Structure formats: C-alpha cells, structure tokens
PDB file of N, CA and C in Angstrom:
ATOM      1  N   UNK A   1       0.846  -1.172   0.000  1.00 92.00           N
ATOM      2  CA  UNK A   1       0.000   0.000   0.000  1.00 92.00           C
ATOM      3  C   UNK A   1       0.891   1.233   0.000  1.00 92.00           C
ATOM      4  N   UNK A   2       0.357   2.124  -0.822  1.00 92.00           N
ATOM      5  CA  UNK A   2       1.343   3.179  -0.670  1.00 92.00           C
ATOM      6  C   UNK A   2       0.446   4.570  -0.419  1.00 92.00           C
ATOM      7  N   UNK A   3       1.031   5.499  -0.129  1.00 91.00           N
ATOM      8  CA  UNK A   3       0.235   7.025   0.630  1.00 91.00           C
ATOM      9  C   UNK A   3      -0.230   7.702  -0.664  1.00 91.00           C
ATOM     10  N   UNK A   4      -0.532   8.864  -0.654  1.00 91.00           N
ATOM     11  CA  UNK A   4      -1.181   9.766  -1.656  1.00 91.00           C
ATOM     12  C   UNK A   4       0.503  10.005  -1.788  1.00 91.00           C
ATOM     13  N   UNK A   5       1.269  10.317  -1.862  1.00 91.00           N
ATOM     14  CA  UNK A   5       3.185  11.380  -2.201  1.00 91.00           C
ATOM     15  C   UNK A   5       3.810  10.013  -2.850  1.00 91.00           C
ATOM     16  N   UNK A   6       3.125   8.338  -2.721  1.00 87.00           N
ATOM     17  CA  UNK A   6       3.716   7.312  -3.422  1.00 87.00           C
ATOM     18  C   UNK A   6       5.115   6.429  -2.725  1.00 87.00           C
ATOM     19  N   UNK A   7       4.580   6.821  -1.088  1.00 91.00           N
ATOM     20  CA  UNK A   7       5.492   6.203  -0.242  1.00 91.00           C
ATOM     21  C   UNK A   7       5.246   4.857   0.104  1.00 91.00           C
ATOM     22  N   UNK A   8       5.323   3.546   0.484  1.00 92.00           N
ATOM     23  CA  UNK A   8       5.028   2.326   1.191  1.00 92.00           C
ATOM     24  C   UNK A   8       4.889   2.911   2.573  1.00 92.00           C
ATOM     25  N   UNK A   9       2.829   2.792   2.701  1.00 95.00           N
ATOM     26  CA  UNK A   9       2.774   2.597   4.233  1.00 95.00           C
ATOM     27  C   UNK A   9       2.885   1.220   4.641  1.00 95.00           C
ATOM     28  N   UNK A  10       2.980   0.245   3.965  1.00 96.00           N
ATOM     29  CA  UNK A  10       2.863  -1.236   4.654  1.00 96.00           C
ATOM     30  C   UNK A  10       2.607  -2.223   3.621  1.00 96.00           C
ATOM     31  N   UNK A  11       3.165  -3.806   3.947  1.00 96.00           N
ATOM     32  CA  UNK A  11       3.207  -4.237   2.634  1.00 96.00           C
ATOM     33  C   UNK A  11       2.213  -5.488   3.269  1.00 96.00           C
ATOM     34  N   UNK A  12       0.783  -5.657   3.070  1.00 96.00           N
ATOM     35  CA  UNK A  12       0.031  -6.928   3.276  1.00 96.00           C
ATOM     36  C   UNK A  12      -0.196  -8.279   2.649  1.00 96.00           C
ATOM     37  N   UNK A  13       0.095  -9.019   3.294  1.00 96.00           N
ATOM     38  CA  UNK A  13       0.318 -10.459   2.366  1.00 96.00           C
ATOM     39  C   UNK A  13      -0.923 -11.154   3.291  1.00 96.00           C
ATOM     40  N   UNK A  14      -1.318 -11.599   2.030  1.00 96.00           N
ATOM     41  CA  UNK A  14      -2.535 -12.758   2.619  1.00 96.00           C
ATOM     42  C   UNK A  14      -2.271 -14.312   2.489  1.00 96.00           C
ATOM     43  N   UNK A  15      -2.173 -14.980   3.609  1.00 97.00           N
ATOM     44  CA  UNK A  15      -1.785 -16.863   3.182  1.00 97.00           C
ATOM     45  C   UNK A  15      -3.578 -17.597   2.668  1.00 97.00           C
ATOM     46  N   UNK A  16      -2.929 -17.706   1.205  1.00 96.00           N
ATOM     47  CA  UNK A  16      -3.670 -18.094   0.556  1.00 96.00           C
ATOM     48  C   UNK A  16      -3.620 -19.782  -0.028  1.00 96.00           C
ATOM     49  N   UNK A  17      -4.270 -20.535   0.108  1.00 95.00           N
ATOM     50  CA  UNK A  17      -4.083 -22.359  -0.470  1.00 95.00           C
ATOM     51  C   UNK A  17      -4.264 -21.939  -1.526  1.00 95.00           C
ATOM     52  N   UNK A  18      -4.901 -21.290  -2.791  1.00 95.00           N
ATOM     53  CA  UNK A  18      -4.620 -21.283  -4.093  1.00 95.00           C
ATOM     54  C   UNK A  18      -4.745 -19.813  -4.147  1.00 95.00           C
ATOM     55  N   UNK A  19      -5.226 -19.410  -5.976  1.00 95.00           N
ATOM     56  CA  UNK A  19      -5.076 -18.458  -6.306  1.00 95.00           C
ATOM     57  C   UNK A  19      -5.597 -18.691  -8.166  1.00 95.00           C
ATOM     58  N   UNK A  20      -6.042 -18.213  -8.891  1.00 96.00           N
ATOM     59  CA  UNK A  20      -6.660 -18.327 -10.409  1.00 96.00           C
ATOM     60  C   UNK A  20      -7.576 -17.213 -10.854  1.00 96.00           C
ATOM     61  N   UNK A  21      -7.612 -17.252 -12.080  1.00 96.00           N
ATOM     62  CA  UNK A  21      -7.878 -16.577 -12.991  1.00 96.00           C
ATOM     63  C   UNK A  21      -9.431 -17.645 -13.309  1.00 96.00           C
ATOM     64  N   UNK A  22     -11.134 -17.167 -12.940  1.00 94.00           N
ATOM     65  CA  UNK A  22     -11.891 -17.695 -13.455  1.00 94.00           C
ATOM     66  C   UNK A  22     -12.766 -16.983 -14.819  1.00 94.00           C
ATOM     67  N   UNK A  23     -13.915 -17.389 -14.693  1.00 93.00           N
ATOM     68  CA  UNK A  23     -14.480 -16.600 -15.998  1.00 93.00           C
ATOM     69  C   UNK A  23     -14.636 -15.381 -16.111  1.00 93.00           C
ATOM     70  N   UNK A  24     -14.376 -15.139 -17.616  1.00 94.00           N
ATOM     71  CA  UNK A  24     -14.121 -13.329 -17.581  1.00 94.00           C
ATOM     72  C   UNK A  24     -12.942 -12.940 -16.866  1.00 94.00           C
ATOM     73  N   UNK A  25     -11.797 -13.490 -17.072  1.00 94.00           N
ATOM     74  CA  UNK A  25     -10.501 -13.408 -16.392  1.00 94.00           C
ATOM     75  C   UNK A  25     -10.726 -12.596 -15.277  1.00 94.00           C
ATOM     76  N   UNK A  26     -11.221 -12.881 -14.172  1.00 95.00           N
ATOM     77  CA  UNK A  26     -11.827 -12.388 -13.244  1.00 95.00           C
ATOM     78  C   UNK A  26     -11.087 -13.419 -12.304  1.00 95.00           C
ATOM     79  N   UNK A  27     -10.013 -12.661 -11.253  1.00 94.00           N
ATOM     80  CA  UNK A  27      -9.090 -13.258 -10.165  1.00 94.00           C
ATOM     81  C   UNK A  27      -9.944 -13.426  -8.995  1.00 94.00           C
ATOM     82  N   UNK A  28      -9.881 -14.757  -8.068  1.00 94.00           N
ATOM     83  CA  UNK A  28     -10.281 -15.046  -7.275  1.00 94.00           C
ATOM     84  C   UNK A  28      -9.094 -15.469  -6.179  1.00 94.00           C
ATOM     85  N   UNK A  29      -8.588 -15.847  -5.187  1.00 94.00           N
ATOM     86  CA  UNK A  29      -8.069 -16.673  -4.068  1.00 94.00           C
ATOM     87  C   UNK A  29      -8.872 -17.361  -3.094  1.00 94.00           C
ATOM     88  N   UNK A  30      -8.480 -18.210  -2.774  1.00 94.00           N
ATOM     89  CA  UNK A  30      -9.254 -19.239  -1.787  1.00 94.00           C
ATOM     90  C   UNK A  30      -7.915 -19.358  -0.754  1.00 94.00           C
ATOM     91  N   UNK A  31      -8.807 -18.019   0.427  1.00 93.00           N
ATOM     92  CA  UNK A  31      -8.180 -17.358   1.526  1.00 93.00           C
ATOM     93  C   UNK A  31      -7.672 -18.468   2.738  1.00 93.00           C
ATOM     94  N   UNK A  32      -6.779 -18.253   3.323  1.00 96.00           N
ATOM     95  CA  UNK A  32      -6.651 -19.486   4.349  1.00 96.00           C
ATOM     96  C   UNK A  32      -6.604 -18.329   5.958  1.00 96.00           C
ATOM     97  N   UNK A  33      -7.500 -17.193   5.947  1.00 96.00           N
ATOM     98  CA  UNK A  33      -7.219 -16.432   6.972  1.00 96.00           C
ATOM     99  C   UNK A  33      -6.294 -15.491   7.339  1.00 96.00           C
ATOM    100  N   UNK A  34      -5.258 -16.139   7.944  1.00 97.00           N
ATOM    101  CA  UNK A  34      -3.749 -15.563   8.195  1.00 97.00           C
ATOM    102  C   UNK A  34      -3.313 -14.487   7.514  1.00 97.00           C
ATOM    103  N   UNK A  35      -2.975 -13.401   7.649  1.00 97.00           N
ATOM    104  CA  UNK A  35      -2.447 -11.982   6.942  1.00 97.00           C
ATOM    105  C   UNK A  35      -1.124 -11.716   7.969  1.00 97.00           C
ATOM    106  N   UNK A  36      -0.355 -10.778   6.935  1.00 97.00           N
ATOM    107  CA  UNK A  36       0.728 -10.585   7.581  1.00 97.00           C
ATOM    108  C   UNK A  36       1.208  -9.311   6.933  1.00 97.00           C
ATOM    109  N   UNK A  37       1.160  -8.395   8.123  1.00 97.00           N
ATOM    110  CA  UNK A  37       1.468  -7.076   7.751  1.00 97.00           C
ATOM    111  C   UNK A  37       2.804  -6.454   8.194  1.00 97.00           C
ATOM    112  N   UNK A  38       4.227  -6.024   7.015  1.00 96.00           N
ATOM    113  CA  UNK A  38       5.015  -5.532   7.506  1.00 96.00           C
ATOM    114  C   UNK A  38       4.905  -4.373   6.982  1.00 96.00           C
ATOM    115  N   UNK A  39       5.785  -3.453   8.067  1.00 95.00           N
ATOM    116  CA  UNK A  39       5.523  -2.111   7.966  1.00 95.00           C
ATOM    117  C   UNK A  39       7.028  -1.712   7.370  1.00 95.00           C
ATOM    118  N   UNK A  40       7.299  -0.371   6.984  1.00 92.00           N
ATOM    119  CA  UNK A  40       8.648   0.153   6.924  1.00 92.00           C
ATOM    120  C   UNK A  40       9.540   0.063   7.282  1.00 92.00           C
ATOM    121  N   UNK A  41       8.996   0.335   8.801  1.00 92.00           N
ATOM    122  CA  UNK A  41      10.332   0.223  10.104  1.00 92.00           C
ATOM    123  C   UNK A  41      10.733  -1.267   9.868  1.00 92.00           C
ATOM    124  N   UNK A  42      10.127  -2.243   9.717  1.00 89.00           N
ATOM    125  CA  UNK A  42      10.147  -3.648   9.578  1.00 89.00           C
ATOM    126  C   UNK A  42       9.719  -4.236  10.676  1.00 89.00           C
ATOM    127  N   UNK A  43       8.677  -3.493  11.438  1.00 93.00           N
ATOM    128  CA  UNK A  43       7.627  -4.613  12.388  1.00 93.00           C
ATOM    129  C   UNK A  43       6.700  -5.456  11.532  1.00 93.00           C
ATOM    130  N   UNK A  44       6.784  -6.803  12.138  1.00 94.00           N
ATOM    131  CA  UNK A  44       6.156  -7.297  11.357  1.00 94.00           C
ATOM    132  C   UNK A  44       4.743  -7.842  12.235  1.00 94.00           C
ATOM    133  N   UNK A  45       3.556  -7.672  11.770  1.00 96.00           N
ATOM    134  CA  UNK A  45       2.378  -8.006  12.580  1.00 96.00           C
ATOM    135  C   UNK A  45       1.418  -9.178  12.212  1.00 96.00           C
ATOM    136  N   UNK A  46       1.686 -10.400  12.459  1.00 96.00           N
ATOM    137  CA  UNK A  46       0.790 -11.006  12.453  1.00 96.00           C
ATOM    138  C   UNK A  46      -0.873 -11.137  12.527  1.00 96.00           C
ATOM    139  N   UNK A  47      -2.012 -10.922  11.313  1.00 96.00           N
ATOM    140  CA  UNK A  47      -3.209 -11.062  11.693  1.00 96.00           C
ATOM    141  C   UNK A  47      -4.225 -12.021  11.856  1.00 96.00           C
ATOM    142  N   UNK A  48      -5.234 -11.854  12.383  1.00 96.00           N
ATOM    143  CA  UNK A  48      -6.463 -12.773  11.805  1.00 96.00           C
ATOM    144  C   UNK A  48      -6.170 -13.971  12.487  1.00 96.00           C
ATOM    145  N   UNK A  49      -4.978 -14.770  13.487  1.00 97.00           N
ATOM    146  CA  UNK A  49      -5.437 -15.789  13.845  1.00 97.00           C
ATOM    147  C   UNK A  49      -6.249 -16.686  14.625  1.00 97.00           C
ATOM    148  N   UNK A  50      -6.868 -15.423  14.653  1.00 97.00           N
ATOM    149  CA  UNK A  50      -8.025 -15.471  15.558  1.00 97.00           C
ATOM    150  C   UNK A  50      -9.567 -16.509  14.323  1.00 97.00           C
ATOM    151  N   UNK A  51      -9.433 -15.759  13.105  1.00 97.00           N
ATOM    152  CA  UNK A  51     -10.163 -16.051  12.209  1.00 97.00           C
ATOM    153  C   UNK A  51      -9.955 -17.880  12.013  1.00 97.00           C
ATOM    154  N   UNK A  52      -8.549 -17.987  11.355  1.00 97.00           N
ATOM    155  CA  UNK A  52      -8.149 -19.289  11.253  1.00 97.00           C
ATOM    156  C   UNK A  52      -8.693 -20.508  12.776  1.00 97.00           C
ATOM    157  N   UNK A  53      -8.292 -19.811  13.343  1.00 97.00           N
ATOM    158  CA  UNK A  53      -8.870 -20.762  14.815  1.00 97.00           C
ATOM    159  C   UNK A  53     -10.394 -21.162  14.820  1.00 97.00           C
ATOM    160  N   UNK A  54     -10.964 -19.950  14.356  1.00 97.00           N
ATOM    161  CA  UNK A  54     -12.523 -20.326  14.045  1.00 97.00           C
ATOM    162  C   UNK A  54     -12.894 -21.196  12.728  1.00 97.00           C
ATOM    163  N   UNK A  55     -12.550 -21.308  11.937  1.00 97.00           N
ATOM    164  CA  UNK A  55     -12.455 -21.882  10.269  1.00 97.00           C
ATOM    165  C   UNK A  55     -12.405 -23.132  11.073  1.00 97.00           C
ATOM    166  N   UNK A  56     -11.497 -23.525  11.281  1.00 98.00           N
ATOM    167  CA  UNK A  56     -10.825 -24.688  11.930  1.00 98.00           C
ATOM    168  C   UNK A  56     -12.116 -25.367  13.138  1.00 98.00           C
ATOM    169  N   UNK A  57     -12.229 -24.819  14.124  1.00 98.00           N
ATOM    170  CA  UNK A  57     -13.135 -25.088  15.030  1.00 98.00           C
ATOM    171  C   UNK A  57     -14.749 -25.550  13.960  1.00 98.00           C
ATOM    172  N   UNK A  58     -14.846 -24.122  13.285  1.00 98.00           N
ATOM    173  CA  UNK A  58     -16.499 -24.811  12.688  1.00 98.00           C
ATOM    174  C   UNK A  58     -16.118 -25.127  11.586  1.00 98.00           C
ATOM    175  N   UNK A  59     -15.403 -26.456  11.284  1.00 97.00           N
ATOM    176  CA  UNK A  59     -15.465 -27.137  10.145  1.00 97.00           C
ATOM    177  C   UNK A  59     -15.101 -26.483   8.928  1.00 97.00           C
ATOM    178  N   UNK A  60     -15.023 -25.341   8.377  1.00 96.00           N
ATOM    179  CA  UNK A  60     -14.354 -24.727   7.129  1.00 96.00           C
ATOM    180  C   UNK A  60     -13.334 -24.753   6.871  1.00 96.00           C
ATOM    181  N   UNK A  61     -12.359 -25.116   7.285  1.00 96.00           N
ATOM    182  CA  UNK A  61     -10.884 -25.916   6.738  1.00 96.00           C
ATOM    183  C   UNK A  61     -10.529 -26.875   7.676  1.00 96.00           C
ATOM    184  N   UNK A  62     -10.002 -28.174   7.410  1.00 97.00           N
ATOM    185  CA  UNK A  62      -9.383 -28.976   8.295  1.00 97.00           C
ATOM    186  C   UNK A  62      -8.194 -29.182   8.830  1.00 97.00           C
ATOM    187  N   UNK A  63      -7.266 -29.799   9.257  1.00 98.00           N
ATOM    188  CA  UNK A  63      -6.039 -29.234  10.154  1.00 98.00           C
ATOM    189  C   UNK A  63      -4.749 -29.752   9.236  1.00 98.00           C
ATOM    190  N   UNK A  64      -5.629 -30.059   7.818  1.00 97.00           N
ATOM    191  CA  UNK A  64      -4.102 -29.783   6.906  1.00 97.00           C
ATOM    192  C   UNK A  64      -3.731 -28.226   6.590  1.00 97.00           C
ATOM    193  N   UNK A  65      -4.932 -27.959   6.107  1.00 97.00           N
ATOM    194  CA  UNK A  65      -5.206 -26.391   5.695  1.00 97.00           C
ATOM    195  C   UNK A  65      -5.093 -25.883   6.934  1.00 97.00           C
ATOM    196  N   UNK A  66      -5.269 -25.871   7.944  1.00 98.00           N
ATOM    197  CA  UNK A  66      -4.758 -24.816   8.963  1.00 98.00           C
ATOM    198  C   UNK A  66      -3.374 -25.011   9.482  1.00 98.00           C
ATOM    199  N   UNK A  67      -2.664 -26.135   9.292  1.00 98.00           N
ATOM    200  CA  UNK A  67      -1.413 -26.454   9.441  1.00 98.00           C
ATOM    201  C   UNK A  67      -0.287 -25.716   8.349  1.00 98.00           C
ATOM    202  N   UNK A  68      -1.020 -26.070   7.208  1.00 97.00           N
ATOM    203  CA  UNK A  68      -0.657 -25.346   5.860  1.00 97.00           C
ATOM    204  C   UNK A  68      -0.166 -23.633   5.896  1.00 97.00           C
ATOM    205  N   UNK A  69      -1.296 -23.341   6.796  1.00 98.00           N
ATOM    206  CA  UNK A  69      -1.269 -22.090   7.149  1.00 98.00           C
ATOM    207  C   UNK A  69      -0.243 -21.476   7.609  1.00 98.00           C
ATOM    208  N   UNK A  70      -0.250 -22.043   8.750  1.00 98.00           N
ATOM    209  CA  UNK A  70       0.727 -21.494   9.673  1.00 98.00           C
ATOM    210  C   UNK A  70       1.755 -21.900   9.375  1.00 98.00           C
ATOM    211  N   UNK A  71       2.660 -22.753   8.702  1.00 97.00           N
ATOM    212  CA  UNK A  71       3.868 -23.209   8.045  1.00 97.00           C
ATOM    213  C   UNK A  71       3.858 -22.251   6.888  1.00 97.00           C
ATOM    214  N   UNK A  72       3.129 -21.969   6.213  1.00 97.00           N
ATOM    215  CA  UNK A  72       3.357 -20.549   5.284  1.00 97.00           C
ATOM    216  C   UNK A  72       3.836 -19.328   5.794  1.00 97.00           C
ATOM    217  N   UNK A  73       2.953 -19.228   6.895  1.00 97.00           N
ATOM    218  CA  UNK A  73       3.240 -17.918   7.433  1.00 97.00           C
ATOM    219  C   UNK A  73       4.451 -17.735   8.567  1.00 97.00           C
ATOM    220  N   UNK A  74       4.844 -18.779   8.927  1.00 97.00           N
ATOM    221  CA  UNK A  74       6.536 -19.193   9.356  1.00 97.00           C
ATOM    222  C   UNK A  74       7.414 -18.568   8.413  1.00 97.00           C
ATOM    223  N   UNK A  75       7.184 -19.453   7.309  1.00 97.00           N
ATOM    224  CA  UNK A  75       8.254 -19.055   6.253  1.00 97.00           C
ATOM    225  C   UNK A  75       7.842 -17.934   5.874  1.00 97.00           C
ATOM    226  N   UNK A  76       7.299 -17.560   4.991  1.00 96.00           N
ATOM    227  CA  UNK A  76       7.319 -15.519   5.043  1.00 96.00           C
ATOM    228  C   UNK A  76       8.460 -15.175   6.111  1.00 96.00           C
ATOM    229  N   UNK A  77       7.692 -15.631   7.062  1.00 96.00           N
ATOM    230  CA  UNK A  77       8.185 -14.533   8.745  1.00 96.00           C
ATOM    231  C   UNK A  77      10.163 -14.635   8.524  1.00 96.00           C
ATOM    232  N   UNK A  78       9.896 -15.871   8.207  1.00 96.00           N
ATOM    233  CA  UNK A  78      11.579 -15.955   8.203  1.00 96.00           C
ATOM    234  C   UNK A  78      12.076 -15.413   7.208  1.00 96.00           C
ATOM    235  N   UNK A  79      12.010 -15.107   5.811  1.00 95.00           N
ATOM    236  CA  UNK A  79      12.106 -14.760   5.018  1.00 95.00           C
ATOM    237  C   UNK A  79      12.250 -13.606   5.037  1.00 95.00           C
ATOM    238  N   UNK A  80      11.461 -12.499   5.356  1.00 94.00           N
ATOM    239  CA  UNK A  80      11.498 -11.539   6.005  1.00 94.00           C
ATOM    240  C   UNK A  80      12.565 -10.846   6.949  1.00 94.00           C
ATOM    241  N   UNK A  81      12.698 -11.694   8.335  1.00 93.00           N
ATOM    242  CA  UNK A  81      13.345 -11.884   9.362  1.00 93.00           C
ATOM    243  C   UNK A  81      14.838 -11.739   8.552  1.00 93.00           C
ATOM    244  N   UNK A  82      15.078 -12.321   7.565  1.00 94.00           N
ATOM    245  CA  UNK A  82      16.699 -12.711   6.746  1.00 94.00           C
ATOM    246  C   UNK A  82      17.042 -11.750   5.884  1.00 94.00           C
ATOM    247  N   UNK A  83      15.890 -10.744   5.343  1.00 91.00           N
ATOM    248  CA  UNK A  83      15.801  -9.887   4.239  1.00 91.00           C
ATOM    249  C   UNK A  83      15.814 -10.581   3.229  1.00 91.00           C
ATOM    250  N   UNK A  84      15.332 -11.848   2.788  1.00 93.00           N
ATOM    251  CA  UNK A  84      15.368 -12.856   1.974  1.00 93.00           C
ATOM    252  C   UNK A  84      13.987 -12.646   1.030  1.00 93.00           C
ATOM    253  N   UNK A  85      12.721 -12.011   1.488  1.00 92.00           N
ATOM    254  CA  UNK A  85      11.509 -12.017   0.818  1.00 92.00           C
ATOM    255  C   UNK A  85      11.691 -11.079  -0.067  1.00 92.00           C
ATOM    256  N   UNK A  86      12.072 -11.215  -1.599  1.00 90.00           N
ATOM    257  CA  UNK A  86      12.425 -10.402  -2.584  1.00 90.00           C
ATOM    258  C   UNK A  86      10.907  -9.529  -2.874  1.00 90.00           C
ATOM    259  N   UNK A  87      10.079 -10.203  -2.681  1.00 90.00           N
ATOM    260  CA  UNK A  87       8.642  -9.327  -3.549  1.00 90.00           C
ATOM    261  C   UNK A  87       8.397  -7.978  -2.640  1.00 90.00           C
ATOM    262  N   UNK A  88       9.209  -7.737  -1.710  1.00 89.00           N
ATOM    263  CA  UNK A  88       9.381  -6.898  -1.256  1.00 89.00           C
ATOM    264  C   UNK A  88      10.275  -5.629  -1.828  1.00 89.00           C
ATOM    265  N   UNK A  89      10.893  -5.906  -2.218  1.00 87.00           N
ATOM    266  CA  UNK A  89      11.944  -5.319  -3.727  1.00 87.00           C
ATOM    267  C   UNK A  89      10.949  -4.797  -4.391  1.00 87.00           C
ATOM    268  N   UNK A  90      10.007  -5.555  -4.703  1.00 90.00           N
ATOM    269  CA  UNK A  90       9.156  -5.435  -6.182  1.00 90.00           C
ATOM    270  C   UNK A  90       8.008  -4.112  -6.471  1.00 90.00           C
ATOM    271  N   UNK A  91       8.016  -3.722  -5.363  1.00 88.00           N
ATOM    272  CA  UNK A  91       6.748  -2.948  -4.884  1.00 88.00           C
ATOM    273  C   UNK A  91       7.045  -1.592  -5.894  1.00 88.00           C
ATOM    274  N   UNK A  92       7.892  -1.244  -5.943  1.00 85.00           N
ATOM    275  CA  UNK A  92       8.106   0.289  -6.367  1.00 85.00           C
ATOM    276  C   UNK A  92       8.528   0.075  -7.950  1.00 85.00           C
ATOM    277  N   UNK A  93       9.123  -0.970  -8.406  1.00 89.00           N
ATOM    278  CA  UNK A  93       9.008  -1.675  -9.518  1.00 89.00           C
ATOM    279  C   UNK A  93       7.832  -1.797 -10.204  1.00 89.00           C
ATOM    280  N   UNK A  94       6.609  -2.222 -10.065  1.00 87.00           N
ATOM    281  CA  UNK A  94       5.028  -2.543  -9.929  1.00 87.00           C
ATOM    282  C   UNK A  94       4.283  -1.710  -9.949  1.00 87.00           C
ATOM    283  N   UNK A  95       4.797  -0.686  -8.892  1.00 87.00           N
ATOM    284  CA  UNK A  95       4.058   0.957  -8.847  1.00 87.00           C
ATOM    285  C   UNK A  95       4.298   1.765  -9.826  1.00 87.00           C
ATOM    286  N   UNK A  96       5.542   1.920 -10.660  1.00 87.00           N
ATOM    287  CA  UNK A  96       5.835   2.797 -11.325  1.00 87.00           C
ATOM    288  C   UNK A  96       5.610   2.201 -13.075  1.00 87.00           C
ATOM    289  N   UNK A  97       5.480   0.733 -12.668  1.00 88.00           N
ATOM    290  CA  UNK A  97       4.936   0.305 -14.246  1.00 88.00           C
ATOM    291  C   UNK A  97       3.647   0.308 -14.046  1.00 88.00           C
ATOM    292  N   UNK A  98       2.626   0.203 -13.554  1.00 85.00           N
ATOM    293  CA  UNK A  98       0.940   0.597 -13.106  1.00 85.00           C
ATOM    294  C   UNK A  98       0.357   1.923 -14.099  1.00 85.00           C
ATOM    295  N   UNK A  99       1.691   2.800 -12.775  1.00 85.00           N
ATOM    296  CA  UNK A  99       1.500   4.376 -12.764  1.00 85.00           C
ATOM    297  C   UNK A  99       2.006   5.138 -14.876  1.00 85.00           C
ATOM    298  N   UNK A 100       2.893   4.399 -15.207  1.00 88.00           N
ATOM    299  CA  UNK A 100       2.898   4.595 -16.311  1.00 88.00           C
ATOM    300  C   UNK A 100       2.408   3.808 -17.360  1.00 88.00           C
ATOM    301  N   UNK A 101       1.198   2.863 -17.016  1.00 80.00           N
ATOM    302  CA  UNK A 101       0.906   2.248 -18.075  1.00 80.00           C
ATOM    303  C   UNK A 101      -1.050   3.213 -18.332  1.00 80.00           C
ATOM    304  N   UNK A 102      -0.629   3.868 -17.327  1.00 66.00           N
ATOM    305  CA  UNK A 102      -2.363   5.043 -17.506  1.00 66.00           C
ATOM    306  C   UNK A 102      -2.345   5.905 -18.218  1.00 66.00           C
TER     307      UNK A 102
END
C-alpha cells in the first residue's frame, strides 16, 4: 500500500491455499485467513489468527489447511526476518509500471 506522495505505508500479504484466474478473467483466491502485515520500520504483525482458529473449530478448513497455514506464514516470517523475501523489492518496480501504463 502506498500514501497519496507514493510512499510504502505497509506491505500486506494474505496466506492463501490457491489463487486463479476464473471466468471473464476475473481473479479469485481461496483465503486461508492468516495476513501478515510488515511495515517500513520492519515490524512485522501477524493477523487474523483469531479467524483461522474459528475456520478450523467450525469445520471450514481442516487441520491440513490450517497447518498449511501457519507453516506458510513461518516461512514468510523468516524470510522476512533474513531480508530474503524479494517481492518486497518489487513494490516500487510494480508501482511505477501501473503508474505509467495510464
């Protein structure tokens, strides 16, 4: 996400089990809860596992997919943690081909 001046207030990643293109090339994901928000400074904030705990409890994913989860969102964290998560690089790359393709 970036401000109105085109700064990164924060970069949100959602742990997702898939991801596609359906009809009318119209993008969907099939969400697994878990979000993970790093900021500038490089705090990194874990969300929503509150959500996943409930999915899990009433039957809407089972404890591969919530296992799945949280082993995704490990790795990010570490990734991160190492300066290893390149798509983080990518952001201002992305923004400025967007911004000049209008």
């Amino acid at each position: 996400m970036f401000d109105a001046r085109g700064k990164i207030v924060q970069w949100y990643i959602d742990i997702c089990y898939m991801n596609g293109v359906g009809e009318n090339n119209i993008p969907w994901m099939d969400d697994l809860y878990l979000d993970i928000i790093i900021l500038p400074s490089g705090e990194v904030v874990q969300k929503d596992a509150d959500e996943l705990e409930e999915a899990l409890r009433n039957g809407i994913i089972d404890k591969q997919l919530y296992d799945m989860a949280w082993e995704e969102s490990a790795r990010i964290n570490a990734l991160v943690k190492n300066g290893e998560f390149h798509l983080l690089r990518l952001s201002e790359e992305h923004k400025d081909f967007l911004l000049n393709r209008l």
